[in-house]
mmCIF file of N, CA and C in Angstrom:
data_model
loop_
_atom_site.group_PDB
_atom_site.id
_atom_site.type_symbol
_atom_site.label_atom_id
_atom_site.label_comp_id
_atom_site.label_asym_id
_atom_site.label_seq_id
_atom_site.Cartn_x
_atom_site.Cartn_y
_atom_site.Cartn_z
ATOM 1 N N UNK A 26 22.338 -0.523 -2.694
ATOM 2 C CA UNK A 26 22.730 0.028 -1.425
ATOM 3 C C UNK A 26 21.870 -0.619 -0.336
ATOM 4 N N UNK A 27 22.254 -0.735 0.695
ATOM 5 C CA UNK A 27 21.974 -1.359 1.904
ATOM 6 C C UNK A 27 21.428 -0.441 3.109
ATOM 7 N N UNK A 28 20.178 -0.200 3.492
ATOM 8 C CA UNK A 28 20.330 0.940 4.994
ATOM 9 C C UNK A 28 18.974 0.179 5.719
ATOM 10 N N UNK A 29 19.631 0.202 6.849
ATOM 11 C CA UNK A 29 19.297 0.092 8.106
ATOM 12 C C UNK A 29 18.782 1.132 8.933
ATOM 13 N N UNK A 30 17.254 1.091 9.359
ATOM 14 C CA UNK A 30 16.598 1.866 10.425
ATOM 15 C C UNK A 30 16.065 1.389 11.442
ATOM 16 N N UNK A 31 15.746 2.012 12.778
ATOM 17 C CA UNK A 31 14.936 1.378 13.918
ATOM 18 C C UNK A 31 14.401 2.726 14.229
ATOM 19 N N UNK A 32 13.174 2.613 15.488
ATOM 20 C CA UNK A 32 12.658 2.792 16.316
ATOM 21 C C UNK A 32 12.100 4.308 15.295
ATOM 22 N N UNK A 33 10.993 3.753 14.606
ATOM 23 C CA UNK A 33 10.295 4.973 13.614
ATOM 24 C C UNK A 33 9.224 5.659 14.628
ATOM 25 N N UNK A 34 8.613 4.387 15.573
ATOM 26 C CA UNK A 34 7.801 5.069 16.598
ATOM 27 C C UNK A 34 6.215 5.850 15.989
ATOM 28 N N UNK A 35 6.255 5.754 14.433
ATOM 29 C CA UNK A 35 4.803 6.605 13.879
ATOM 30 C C UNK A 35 4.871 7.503 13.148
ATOM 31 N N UNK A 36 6.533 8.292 13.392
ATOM 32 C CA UNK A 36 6.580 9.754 13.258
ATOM 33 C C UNK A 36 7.243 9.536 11.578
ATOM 34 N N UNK A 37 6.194 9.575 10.813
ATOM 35 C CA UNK A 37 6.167 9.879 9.767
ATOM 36 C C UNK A 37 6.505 11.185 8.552
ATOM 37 N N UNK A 38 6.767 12.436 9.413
ATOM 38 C CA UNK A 38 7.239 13.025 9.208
ATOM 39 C C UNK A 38 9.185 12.910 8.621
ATOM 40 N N UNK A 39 9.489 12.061 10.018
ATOM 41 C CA UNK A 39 10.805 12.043 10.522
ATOM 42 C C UNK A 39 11.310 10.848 9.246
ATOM 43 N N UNK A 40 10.206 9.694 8.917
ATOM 44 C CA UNK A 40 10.210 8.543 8.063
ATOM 45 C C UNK A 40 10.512 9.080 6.353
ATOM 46 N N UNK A 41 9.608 9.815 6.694
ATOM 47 C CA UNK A 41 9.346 10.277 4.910
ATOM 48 C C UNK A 41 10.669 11.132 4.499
ATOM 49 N N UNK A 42 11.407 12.107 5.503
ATOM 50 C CA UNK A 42 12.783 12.959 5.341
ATOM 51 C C UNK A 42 13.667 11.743 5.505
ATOM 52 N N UNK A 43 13.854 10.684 5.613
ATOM 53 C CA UNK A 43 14.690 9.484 5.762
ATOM 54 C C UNK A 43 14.479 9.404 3.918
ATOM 55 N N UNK A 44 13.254 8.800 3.861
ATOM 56 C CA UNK A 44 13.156 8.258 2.634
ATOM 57 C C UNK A 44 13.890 8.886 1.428
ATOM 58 N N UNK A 45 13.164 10.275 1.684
ATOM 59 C CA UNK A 45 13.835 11.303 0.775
ATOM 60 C C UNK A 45 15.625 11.461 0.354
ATOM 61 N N UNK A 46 15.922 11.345 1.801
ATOM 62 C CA UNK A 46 17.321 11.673 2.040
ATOM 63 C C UNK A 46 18.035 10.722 1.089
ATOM 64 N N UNK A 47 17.458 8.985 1.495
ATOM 65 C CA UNK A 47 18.388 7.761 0.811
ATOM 66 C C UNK A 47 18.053 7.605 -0.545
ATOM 67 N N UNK A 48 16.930 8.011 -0.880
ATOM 68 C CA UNK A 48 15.909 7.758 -2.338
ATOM 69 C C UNK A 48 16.224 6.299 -2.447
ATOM 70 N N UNK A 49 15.252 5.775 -1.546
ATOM 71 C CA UNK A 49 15.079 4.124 -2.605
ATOM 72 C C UNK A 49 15.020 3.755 -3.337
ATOM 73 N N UNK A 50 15.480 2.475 -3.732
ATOM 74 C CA UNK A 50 15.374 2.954 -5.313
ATOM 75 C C UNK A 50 15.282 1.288 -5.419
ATOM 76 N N UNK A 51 14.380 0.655 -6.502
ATOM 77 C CA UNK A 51 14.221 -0.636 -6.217
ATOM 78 C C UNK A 51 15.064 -1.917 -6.469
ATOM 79 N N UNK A 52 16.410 -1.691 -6.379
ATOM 80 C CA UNK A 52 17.530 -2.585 -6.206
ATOM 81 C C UNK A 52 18.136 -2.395 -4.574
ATOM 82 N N UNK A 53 17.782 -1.484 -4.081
ATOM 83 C CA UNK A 53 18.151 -1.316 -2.597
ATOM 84 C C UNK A 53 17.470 -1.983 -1.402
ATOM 85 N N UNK A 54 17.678 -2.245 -0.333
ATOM 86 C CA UNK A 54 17.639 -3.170 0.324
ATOM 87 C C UNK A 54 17.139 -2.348 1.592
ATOM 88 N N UNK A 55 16.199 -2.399 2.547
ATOM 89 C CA UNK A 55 15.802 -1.514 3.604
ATOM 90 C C UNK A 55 15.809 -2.384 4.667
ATOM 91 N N UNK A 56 16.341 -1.881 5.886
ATOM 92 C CA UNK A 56 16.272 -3.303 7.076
ATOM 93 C C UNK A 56 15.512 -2.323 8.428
ATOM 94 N N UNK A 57 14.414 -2.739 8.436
ATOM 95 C CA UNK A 57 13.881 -1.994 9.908
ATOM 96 C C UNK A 57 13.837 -2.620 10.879
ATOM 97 N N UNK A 58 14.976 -2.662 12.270
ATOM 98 C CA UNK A 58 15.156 -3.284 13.576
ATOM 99 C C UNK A 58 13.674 -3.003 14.043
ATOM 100 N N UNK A 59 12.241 -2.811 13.728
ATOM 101 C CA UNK A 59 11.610 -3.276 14.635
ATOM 102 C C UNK A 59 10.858 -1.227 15.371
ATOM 103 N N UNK A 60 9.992 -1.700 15.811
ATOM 104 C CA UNK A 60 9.476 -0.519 16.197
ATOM 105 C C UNK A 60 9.251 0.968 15.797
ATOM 106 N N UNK A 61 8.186 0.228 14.799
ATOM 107 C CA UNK A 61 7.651 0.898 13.592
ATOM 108 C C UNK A 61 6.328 1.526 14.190
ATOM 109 N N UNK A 62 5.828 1.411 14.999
ATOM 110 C CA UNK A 62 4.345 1.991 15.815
ATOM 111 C C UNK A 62 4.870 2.638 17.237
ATOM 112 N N UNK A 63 3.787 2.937 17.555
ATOM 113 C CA UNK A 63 3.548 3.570 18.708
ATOM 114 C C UNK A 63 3.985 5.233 19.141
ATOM 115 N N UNK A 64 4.156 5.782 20.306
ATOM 116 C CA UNK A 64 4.004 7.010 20.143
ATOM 117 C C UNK A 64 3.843 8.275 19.243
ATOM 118 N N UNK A 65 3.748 7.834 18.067
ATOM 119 C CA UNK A 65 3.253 8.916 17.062
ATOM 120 C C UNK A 65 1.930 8.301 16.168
ATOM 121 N N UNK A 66 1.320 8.652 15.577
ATOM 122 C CA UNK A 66 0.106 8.492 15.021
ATOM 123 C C UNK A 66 -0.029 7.634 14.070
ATOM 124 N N UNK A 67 1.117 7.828 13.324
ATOM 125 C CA UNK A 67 1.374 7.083 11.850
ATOM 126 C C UNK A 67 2.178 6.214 11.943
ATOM 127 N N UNK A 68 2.253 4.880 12.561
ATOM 128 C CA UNK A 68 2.907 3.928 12.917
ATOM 129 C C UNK A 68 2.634 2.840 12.049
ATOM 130 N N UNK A 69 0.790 2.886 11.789
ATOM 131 C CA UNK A 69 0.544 1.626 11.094
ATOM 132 C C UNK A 69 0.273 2.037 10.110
ATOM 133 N N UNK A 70 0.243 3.056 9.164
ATOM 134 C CA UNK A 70 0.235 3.749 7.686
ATOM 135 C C UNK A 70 1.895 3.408 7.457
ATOM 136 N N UNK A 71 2.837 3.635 8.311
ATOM 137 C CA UNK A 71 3.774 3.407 7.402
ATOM 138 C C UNK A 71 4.198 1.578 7.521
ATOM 139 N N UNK A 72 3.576 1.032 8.522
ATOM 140 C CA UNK A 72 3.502 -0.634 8.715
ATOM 141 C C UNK A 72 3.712 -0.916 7.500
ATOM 142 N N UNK A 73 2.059 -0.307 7.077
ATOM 143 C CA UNK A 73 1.107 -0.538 5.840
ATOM 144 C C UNK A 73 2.109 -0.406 4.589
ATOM 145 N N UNK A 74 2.885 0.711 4.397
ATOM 146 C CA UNK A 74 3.903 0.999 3.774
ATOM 147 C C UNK A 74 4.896 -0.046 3.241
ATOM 148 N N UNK A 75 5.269 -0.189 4.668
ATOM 149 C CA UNK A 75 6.567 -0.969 5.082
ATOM 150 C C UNK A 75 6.453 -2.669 3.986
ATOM 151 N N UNK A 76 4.989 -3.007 4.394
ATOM 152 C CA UNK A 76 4.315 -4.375 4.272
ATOM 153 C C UNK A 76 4.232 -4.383 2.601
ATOM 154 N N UNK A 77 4.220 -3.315 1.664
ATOM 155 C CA UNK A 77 4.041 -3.707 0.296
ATOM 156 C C UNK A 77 4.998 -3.816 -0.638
ATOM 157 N N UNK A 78 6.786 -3.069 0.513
ATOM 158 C CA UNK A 78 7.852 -3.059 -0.500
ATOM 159 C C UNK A 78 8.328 -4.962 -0.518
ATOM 160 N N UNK A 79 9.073 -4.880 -1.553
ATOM 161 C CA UNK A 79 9.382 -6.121 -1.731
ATOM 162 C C UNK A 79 10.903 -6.397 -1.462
ATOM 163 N N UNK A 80 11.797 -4.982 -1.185
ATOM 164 C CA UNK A 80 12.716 -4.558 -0.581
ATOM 165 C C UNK A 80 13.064 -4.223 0.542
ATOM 166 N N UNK A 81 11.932 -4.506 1.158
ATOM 167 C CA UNK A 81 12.092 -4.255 2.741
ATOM 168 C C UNK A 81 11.607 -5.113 3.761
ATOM 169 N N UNK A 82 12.823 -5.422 4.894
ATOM 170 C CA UNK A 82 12.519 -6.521 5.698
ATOM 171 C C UNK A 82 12.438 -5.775 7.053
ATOM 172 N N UNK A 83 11.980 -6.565 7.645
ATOM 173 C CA UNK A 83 11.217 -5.827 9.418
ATOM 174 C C UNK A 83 11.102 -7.053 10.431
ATOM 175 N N UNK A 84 12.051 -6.524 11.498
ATOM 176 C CA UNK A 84 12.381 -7.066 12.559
ATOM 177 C C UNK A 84 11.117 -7.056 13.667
ATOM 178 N N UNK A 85 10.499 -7.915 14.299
ATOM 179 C CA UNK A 85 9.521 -7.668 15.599
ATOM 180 C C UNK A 85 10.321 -6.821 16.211
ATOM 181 N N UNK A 86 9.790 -5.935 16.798
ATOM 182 C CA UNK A 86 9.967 -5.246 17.918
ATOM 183 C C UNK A 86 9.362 -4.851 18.815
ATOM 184 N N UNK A 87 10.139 -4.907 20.107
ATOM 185 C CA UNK A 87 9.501 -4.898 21.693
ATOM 186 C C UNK A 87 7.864 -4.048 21.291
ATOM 187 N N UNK A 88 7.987 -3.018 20.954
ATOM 188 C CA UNK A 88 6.223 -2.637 20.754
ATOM 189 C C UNK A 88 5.468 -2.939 19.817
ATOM 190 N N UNK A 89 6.001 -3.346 18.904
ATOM 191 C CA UNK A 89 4.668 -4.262 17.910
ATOM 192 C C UNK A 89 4.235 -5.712 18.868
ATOM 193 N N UNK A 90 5.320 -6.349 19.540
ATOM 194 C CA UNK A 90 5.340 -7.362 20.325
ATOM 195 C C UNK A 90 4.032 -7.007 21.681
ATOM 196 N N UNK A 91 4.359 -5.968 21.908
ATOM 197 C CA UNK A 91 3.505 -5.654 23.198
ATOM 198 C C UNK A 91 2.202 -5.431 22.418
ATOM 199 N N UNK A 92 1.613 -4.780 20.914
ATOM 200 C CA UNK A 92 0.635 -4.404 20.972
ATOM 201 C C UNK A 92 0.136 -6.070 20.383
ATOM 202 N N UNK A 93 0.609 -6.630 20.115
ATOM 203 C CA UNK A 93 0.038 -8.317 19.528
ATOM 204 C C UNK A 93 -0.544 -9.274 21.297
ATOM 205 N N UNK A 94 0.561 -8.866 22.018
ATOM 206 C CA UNK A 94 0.487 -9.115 23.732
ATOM 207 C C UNK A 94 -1.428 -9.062 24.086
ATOM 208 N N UNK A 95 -1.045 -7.676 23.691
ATOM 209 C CA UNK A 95 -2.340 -7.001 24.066
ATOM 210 C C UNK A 95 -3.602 -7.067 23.187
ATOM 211 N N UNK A 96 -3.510 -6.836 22.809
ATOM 212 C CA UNK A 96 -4.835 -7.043 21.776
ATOM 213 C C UNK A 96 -5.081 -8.178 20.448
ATOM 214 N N UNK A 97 -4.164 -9.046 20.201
ATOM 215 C CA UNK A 97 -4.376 -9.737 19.492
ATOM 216 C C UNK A 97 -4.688 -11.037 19.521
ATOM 217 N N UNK A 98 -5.850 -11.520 18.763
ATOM 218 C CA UNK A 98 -6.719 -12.794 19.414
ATOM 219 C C UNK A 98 -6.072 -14.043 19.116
ATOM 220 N N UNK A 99 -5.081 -14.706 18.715
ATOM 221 C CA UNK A 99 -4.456 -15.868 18.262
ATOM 222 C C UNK A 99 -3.515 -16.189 19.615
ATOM 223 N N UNK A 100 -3.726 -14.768 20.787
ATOM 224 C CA UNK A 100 -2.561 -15.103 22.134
ATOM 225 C C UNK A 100 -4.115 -15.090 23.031
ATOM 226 N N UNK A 101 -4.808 -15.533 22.806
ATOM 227 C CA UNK A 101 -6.554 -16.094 23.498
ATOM 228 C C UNK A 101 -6.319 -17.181 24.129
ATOM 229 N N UNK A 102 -5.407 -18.291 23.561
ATOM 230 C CA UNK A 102 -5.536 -19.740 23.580
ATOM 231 C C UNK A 102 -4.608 -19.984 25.065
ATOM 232 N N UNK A 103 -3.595 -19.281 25.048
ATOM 233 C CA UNK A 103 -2.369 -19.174 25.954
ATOM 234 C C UNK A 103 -3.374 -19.402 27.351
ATOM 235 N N UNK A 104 -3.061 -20.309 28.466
ATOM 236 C CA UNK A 104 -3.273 -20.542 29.991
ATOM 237 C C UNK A 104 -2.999 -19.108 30.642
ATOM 238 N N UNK A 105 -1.856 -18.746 30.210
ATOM 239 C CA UNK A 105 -1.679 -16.863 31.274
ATOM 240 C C UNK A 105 -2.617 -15.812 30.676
ATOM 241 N N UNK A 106 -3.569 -15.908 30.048
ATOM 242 C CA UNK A 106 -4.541 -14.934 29.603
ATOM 243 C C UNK A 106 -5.088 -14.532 29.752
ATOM 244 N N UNK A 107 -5.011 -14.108 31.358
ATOM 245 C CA UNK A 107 -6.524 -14.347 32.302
ATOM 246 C C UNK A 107 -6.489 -12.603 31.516
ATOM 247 N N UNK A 108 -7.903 -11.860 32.400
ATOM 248 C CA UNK A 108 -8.347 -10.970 31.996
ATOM 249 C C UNK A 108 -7.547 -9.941 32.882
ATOM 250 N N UNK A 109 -7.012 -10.508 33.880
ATOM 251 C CA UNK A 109 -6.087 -9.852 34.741
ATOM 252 C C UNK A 109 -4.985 -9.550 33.830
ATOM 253 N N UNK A 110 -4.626 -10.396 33.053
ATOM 254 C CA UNK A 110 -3.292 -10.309 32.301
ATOM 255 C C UNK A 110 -3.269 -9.352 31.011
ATOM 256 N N UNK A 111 -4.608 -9.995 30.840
ATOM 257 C CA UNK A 111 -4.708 -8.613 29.466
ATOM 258 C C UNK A 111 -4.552 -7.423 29.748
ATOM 259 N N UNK A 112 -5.586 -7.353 31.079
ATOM 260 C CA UNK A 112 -5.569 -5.645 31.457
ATOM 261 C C UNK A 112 -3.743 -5.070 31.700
ATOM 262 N N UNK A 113 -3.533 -5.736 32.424
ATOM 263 C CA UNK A 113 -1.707 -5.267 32.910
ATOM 264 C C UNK A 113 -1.013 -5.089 31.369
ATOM 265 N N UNK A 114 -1.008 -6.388 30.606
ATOM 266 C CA UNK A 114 -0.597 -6.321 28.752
ATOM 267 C C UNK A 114 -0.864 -4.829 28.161
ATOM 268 N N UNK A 115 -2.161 -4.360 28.279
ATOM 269 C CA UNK A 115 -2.933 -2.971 27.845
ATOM 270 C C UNK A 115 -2.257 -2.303 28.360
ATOM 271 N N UNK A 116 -2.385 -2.018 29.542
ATOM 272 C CA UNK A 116 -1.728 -0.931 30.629
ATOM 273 C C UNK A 116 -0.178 -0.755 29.839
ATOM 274 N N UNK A 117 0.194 -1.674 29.922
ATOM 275 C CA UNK A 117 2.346 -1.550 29.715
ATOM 276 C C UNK A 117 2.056 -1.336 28.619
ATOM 277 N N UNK A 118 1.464 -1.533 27.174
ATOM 278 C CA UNK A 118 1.525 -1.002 25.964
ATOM 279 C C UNK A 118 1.370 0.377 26.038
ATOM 280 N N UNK A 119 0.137 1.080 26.660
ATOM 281 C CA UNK A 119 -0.513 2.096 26.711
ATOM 282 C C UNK A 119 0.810 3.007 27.551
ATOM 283 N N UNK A 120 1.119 2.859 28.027
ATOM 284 C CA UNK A 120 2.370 3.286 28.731
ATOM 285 C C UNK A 120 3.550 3.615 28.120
ATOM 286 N N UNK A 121 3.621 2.391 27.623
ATOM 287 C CA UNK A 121 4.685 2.522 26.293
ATOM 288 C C UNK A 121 4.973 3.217 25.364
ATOM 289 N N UNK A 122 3.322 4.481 24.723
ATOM 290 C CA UNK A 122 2.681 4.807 24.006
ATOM 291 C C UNK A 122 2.165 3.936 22.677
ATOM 292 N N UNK A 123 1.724 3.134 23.346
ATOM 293 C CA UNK A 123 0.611 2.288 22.385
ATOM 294 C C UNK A 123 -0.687 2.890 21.905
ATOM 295 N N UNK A 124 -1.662 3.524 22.722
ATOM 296 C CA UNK A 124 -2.838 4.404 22.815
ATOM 297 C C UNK A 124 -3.108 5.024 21.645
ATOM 298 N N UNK A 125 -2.068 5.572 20.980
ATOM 299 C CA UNK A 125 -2.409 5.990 19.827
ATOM 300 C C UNK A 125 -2.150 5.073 18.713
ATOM 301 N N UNK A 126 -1.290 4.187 18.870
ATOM 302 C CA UNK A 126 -1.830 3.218 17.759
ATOM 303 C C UNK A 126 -3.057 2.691 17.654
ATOM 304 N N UNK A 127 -3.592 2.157 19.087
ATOM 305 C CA UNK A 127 -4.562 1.670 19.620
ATOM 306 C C UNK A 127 -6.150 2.297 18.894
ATOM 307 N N UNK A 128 -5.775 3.242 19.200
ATOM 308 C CA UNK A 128 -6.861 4.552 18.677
ATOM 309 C C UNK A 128 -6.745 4.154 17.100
ATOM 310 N N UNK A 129 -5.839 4.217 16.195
ATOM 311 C CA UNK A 129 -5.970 4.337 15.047
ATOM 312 C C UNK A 129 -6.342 2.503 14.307
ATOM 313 N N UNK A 130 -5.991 1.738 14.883
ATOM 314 C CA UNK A 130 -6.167 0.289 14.462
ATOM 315 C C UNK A 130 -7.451 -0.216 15.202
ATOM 316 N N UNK A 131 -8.448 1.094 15.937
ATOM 317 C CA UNK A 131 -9.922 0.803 15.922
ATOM 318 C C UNK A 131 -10.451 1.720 14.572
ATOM 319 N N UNK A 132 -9.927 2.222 14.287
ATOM 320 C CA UNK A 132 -10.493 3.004 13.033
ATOM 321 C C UNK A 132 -10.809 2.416 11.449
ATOM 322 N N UNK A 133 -10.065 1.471 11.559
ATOM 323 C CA UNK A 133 -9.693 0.859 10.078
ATOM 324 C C UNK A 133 -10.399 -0.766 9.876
ATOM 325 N N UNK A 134 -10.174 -1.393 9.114
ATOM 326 C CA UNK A 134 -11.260 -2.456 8.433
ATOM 327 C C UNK A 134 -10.742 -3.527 9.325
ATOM 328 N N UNK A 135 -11.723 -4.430 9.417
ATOM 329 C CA UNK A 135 -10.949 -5.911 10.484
ATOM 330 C C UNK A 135 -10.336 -6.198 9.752
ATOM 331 N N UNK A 136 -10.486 -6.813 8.368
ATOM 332 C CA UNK A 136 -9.722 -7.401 7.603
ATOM 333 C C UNK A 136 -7.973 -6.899 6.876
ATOM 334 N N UNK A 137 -8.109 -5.988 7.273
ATOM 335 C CA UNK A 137 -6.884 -4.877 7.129
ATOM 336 C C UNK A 137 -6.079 -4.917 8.647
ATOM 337 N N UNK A 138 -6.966 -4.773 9.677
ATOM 338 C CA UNK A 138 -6.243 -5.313 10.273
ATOM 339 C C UNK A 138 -5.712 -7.134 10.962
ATOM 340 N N UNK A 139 -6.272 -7.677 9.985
ATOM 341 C CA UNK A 139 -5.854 -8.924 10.256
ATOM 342 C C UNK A 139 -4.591 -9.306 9.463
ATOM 343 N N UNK A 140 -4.346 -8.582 8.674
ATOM 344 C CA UNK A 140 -3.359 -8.298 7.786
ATOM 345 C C UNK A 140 -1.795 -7.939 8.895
ATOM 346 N N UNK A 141 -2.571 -7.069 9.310
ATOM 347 C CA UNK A 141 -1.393 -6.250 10.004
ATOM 348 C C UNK A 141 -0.807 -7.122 11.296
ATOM 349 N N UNK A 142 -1.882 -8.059 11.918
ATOM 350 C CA UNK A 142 -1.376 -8.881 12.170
ATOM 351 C C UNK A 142 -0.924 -10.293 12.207
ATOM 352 N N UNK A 143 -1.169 -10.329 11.147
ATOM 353 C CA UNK A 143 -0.799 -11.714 10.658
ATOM 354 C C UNK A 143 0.057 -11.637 10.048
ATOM 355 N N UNK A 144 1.012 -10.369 9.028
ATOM 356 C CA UNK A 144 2.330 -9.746 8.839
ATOM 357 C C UNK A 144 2.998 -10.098 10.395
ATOM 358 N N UNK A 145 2.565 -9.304 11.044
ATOM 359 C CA UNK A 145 3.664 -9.500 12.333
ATOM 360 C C UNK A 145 4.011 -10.886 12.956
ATOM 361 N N UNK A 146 2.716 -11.274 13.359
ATOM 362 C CA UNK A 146 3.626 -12.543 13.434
ATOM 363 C C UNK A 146 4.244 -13.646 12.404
ATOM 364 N N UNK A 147 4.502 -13.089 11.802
ATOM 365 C CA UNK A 147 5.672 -13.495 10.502
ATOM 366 C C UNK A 147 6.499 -13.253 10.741
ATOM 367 N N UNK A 148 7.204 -11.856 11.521
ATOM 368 C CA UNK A 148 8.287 -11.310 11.788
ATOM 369 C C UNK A 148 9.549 -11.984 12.528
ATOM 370 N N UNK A 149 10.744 -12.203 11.840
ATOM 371 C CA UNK A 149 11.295 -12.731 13.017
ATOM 372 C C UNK A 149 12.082 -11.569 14.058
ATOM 373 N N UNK A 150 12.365 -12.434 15.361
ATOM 374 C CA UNK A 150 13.115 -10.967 15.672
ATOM 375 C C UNK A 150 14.434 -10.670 15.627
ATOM 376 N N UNK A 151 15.185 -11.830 14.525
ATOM 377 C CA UNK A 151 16.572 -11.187 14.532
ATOM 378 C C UNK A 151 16.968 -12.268 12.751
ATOM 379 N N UNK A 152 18.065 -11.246 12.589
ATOM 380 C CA UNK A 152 18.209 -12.231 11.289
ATOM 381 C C UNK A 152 20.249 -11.795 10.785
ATOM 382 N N UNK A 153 20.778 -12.821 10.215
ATOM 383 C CA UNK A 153 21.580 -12.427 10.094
ATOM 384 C C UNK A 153 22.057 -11.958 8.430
ATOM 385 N N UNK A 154 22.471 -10.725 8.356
ATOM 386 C CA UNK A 154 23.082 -10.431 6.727
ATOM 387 C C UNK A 154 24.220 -10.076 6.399
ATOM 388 N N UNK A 155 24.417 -10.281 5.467
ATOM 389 C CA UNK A 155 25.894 -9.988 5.011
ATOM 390 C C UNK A 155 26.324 -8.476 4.068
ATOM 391 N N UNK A 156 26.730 -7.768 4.303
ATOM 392 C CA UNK A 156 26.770 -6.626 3.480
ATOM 393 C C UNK A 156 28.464 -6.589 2.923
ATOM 394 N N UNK A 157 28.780 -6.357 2.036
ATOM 395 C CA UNK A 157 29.918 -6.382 0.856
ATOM 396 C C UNK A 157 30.526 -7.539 1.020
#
């Protein structure tokens, strides 16, 4: 079976009654459009999740995009990087509800999170599939 989700946003609650509902099962196929973080807490626990099935593929999306914008050091090199730019980058994430991802991906190991982003930019942001 084939299912398609977007915009999980953290809320892990809402993720885990999904899961339940479809019961994955490991011939099934999971497609997440992208925007798996932000305004809820548990955005990058279920990333983390997301990142170990071998059945499941994940689209960039506009707020994983913004929090890589913002805080991630491999967009250092870029000429528009001034410190002006970061701050405004921060601001529109934080706005976005980034803040609490933000909060939780200072909590956890560098190396865990280098993971998390170095998964993402792997991501593409669109892909095409074929179903039946």
């Amino acid at each position: 079976m084939t299912y398609v989700m977007s915009d999980i946003h953290g809320n892990k609650r809402n993720f885990d009654s999904i899961l339940k509902q479809i019961n994955l099962q490991p011939d099934d196929e999971l497609y997440v459009l992208g925007d798996v973080i932000d305004r809820y807490p548990d955005g990058i626990k279920i990333l983390l999740w997301l990142m170990k099935r071998p059945n499941t593929w994940v689209l960039l999306g506009n707020h994983e995009y913004m929090m890589l914008k913002a805080i991630d050091k491999p967009y250092e090199h870029i000429k528009w990087r001034t410190r002006n730019n970061v701050e405004q980058s921060l601001y529109h994430w934080y706005r976005n509800g980034g803040k609490v991802t933000h909060d939780y991906l200072k909590r956890i190991r560098k190396d865990t999170r280098r993971l998390i982003f170095d998964y993402l930019h792997s991501l593409p942001i669109n892909m095409n599939i074929e179903v039946n």
